[in-house]
mmCIF file of C-alpha atoms in Angstrom:
data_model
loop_
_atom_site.group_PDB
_atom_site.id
_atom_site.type_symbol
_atom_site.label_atom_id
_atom_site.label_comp_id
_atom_site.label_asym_id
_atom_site.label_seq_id
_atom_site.Cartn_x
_atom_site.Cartn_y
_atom_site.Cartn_z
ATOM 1 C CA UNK A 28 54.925 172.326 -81.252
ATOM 2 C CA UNK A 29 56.518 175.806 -82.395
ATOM 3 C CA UNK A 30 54.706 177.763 -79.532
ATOM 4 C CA UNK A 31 54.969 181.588 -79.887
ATOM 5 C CA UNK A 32 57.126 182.584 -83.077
ATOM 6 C CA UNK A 33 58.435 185.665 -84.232
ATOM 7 C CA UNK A 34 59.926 187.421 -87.143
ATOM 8 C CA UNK A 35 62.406 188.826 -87.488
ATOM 9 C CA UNK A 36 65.208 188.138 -84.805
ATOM 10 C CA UNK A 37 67.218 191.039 -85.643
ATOM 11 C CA UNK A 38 66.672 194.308 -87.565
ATOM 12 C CA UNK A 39 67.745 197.801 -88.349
ATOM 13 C CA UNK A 40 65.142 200.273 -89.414
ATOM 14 C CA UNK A 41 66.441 203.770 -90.474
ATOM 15 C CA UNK A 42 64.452 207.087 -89.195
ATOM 16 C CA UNK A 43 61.342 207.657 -90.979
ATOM 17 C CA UNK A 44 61.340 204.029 -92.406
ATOM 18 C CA UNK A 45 58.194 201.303 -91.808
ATOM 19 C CA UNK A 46 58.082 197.770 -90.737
ATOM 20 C CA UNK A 47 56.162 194.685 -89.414
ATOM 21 C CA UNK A 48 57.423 192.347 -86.529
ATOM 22 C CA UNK A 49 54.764 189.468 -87.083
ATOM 23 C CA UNK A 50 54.098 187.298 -84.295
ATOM 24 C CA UNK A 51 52.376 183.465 -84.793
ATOM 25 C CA UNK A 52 51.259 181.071 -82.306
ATOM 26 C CA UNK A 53 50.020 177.781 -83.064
ATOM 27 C CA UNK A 54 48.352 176.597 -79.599
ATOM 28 C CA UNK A 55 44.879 178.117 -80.248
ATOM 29 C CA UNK A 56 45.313 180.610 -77.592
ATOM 30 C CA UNK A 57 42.709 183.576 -77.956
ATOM 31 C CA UNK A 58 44.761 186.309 -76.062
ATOM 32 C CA UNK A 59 48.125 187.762 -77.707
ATOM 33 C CA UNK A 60 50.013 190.289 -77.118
ATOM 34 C CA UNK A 61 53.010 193.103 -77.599
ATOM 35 C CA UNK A 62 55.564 194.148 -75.544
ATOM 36 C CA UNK A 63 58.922 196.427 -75.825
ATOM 37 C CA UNK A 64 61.652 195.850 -73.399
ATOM 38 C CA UNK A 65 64.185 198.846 -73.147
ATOM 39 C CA UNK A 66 67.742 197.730 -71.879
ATOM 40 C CA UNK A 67 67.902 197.058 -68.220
ATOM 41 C CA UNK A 68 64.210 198.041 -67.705
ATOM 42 C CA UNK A 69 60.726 195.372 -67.351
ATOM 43 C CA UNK A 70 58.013 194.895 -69.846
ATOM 44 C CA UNK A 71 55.987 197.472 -71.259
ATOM 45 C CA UNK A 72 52.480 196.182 -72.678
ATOM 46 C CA UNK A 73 51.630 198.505 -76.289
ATOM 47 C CA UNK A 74 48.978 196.332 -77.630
ATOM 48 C CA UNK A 75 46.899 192.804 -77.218
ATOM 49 C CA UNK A 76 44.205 191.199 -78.479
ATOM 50 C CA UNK A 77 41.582 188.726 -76.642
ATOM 51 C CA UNK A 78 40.294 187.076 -79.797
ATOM 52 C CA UNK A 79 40.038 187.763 -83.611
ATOM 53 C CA UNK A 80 38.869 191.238 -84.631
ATOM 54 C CA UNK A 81 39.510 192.573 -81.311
ATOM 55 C CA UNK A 82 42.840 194.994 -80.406
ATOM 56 C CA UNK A 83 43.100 196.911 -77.255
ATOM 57 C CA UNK A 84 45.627 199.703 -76.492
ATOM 58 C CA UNK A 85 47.922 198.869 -73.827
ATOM 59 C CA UNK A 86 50.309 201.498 -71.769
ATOM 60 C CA UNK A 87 52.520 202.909 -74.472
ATOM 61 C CA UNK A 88 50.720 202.582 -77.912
ATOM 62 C CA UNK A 89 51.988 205.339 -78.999
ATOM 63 C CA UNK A 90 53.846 204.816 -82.833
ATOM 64 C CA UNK A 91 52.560 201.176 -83.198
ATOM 65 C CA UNK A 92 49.077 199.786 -85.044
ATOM 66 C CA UNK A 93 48.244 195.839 -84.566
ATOM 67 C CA UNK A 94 45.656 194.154 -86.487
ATOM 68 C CA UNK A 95 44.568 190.353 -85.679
ATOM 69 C CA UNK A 96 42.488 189.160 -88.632
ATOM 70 C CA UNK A 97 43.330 185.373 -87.484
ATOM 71 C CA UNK A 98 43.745 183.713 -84.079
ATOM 72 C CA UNK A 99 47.336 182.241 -85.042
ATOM 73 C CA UNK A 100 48.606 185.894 -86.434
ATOM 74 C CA UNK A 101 49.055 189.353 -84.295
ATOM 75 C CA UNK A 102 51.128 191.276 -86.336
ATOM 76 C CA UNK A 103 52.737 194.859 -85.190
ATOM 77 C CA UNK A 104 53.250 197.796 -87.507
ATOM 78 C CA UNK A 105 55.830 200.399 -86.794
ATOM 79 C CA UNK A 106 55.019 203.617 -88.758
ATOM 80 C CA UNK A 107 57.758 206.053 -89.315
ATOM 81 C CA UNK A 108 60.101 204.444 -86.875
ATOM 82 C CA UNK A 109 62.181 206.923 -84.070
ATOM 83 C CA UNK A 110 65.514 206.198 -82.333
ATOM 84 C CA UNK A 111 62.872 206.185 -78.921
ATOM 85 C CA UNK A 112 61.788 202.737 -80.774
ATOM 86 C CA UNK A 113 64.861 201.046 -80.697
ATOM 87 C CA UNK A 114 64.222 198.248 -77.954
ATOM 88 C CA UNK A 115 63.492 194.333 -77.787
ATOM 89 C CA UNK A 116 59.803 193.551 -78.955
ATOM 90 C CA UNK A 117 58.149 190.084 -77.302
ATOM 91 C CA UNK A 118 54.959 188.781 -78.896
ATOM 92 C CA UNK A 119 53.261 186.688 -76.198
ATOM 93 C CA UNK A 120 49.962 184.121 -75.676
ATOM 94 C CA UNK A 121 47.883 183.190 -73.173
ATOM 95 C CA UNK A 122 44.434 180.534 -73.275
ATOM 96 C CA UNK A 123 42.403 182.719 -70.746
ATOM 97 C CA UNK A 124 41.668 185.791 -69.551
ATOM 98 C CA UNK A 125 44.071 187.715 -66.591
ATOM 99 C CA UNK A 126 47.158 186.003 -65.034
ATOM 100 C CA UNK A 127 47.484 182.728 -66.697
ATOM 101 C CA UNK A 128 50.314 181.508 -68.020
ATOM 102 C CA UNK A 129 51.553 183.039 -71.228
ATOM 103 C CA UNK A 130 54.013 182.103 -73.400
ATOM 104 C CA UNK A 131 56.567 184.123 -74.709
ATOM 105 C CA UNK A 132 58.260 184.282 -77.848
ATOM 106 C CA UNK A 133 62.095 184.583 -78.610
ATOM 107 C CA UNK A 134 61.930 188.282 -79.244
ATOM 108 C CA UNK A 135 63.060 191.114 -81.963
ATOM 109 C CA UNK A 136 65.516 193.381 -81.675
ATOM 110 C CA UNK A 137 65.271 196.450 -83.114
ATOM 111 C CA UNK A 138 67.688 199.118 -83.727
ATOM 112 C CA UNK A 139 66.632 202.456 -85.284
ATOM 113 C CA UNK A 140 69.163 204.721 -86.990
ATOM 114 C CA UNK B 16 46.455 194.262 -61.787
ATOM 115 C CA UNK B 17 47.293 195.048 -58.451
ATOM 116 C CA UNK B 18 50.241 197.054 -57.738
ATOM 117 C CA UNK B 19 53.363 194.918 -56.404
ATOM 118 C CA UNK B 20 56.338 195.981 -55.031
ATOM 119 C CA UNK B 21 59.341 193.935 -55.421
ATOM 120 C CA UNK B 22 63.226 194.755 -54.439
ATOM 121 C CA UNK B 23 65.189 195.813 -57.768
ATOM 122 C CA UNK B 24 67.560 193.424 -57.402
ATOM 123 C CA UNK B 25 69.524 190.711 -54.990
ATOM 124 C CA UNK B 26 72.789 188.890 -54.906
ATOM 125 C CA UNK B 27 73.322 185.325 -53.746
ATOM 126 C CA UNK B 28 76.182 182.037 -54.178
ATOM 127 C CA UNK B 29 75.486 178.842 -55.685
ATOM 128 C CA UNK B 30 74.128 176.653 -53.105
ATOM 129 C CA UNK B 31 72.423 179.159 -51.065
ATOM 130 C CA UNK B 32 68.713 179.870 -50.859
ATOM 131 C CA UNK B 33 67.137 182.965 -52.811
ATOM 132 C CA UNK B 34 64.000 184.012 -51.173
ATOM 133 C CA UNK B 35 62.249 187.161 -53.307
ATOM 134 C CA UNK B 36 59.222 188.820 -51.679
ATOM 135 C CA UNK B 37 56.905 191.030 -53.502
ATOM 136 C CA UNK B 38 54.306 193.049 -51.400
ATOM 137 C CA UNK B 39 50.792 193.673 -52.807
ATOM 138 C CA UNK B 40 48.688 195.355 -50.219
ATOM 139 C CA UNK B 41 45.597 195.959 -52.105
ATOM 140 C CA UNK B 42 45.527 192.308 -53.324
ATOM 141 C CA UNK B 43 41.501 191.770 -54.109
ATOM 142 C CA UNK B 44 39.789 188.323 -53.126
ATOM 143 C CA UNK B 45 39.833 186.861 -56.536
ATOM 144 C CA UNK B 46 43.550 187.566 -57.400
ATOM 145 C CA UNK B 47 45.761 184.868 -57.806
ATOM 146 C CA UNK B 48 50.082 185.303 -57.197
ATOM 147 C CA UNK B 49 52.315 184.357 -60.408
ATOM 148 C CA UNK B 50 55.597 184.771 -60.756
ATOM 149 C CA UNK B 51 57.911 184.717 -64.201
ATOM 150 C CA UNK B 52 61.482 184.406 -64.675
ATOM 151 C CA UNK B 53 63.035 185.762 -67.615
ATOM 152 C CA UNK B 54 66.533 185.110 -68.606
ATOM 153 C CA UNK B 55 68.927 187.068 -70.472
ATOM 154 C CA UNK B 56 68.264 187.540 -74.366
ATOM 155 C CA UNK B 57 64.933 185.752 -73.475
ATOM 156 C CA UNK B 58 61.467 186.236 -73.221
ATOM 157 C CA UNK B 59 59.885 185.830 -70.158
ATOM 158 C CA UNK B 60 58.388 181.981 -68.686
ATOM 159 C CA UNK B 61 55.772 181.358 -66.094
ATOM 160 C CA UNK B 62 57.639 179.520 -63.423
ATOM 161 C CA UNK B 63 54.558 179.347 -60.570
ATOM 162 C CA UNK B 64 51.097 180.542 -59.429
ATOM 163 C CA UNK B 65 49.092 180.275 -56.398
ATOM 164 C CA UNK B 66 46.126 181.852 -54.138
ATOM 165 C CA UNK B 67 47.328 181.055 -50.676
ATOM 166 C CA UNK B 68 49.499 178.876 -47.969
ATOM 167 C CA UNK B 69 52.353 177.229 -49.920
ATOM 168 C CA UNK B 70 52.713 175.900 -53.655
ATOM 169 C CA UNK B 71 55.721 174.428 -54.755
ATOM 170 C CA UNK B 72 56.647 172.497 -58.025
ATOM 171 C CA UNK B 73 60.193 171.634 -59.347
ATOM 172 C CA UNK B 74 61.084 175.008 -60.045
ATOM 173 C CA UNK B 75 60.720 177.100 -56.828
ATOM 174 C CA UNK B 76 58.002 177.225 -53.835
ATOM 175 C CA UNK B 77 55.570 180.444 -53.506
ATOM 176 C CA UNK B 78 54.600 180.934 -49.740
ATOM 177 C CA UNK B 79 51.736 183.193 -48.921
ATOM 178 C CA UNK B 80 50.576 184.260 -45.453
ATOM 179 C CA UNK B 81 47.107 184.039 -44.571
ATOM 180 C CA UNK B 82 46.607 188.004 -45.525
ATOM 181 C CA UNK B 83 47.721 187.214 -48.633
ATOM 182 C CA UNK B 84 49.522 191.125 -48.451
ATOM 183 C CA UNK B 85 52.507 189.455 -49.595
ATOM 184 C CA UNK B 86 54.096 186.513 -50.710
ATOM 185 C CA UNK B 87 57.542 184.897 -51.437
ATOM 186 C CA UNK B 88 59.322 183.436 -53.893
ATOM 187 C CA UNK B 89 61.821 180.922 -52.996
ATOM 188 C CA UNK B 90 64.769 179.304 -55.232
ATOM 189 C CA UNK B 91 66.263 176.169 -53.557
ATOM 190 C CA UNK B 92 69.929 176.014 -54.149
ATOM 191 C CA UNK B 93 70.539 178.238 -56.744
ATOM 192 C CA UNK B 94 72.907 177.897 -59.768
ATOM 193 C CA UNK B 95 74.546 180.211 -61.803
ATOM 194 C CA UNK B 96 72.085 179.641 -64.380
ATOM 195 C CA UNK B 97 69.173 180.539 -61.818
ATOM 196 C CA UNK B 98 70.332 184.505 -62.501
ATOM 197 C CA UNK B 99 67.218 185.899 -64.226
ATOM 198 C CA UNK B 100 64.709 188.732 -63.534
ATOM 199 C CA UNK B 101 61.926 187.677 -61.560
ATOM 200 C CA UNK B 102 58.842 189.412 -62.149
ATOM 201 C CA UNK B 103 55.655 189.155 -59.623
ATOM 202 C CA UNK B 104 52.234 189.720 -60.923
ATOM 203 C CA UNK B 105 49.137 190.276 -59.188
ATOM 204 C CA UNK B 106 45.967 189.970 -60.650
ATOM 205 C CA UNK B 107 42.448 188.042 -61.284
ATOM 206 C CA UNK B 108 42.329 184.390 -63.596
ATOM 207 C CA UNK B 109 39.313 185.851 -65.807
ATOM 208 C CA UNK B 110 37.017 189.113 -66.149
ATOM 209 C CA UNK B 111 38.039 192.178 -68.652
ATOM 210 C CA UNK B 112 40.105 193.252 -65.779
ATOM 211 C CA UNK B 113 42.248 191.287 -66.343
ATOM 212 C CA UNK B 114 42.693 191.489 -70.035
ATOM 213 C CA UNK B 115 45.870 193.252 -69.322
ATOM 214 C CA UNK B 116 48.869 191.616 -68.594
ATOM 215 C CA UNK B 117 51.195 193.672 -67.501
ATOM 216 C CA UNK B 118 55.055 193.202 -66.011
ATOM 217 C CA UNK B 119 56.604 195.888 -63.484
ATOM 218 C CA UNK B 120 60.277 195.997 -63.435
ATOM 219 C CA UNK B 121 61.081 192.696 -61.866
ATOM 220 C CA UNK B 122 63.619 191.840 -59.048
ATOM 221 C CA UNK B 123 67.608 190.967 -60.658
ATOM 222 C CA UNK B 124 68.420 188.020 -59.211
ATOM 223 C CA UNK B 125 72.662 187.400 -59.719
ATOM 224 C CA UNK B 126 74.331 184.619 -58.523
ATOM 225 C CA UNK B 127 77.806 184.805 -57.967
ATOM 226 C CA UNK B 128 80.249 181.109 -57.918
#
């Protein structure tokens, strides 16, 4: 059982340039979602989904577009990536609604130059 | 969610007891209490979750008094690989409020050999 995977681990975007993280969970879980984590600071929620078809804005949304076409797949779209974007990205997934237990996957890191 | 309040970090020796508590005043009947622990280069895990009095599994005990205002996480004889952030959340098992999982910036939990 993979759980919550993400790709990449690792990459460096310049300024100006696009990219996808995609995120894929294979426990049937109807919520997903997106975080950013800046260096020494908590999580900050841009985006997440509670089933196919259906994205909601989180608190900083600002830069990033999500679409979720499948359950398993909740992939994130930088567009005309900024230095202010460099930061770890989780992908997460949760079976219910509210605080259940989500699972977390290993991460991106993202550098932009 | 409800709004916790948590201390930004603490500093304990292996063998000793960590005891986190997070304060969430306006706590509303139908929240429930879960904490995560997320180590270093990692993406948060669910550790525990509860509603009231005590819940413990093999990971850590959550006591809550009987006004539920706050509640405390406690880490039986911590090792070095027990340093993590520790991140309470407040919030309601189901209903669109609680669509949004969100993280605040976690208590820094170090411990020192």
């Amino acid at each position: 059982n993979a759980g919550v995977t993400q790709t990449p681990k690792f990459r460096i975007l310049k300024i100006g340039q696009s990219m996808t993280l995609q995120c894929a969970q294979d426990m049937n879980h109807n919520y997903m979602y997106w975080y950013r984590q800046d260096p020494g600071m908590g999580l900050k929620l841009i985006y997440y989904s509670v089933g196919a078809g259906i994205t909601d804005k989180g608190e900083v949304p600002n830069g990033y577009n999500v679409s979720r076409s499948t359950t398993e797949d909740f992939p994130l779209r930088l567009e005309l990536a900024a230095p202010s974007q460099t930061s770890v990205y989780f992908c997460a997934s949760s079976p219910g609604q509210g605080i259940t237990e989500a699972f977390f996957g290993q991460g991106t890191r993202l550098t932009v130059v | 969610l409800a709004k916790t309040t948590q201390p930004i970090s603490m500093d304990s020796y292996e063998g000793q007891e960590v005891n986190i508590t997070c304060s969430h005043n306006n706590i509303a009947t139908n929240d429930y209490i879960t904490w995560y622990q997320q180590f270093p280069s990692q993406g948060p895990r669910f550790i525990i979750q509860g509603y009231k009095t005590k819940v413990t599994n093999e990971v850590a005990s959550l006591f809550i008094p009987a006004d539920r205002k706050s509640s405390t996480l406690s880490l039986p004889r911590v090792s070095l690989s027990d340093t993590a952030v520790y991140y309470c959340l407040v919030g309601p098992r189901g209903g669109a409020a609680g669509n949004k999982l969100t993280f605040g910036g976690g208590t820094r939990v170090l411990v020192k050999p």
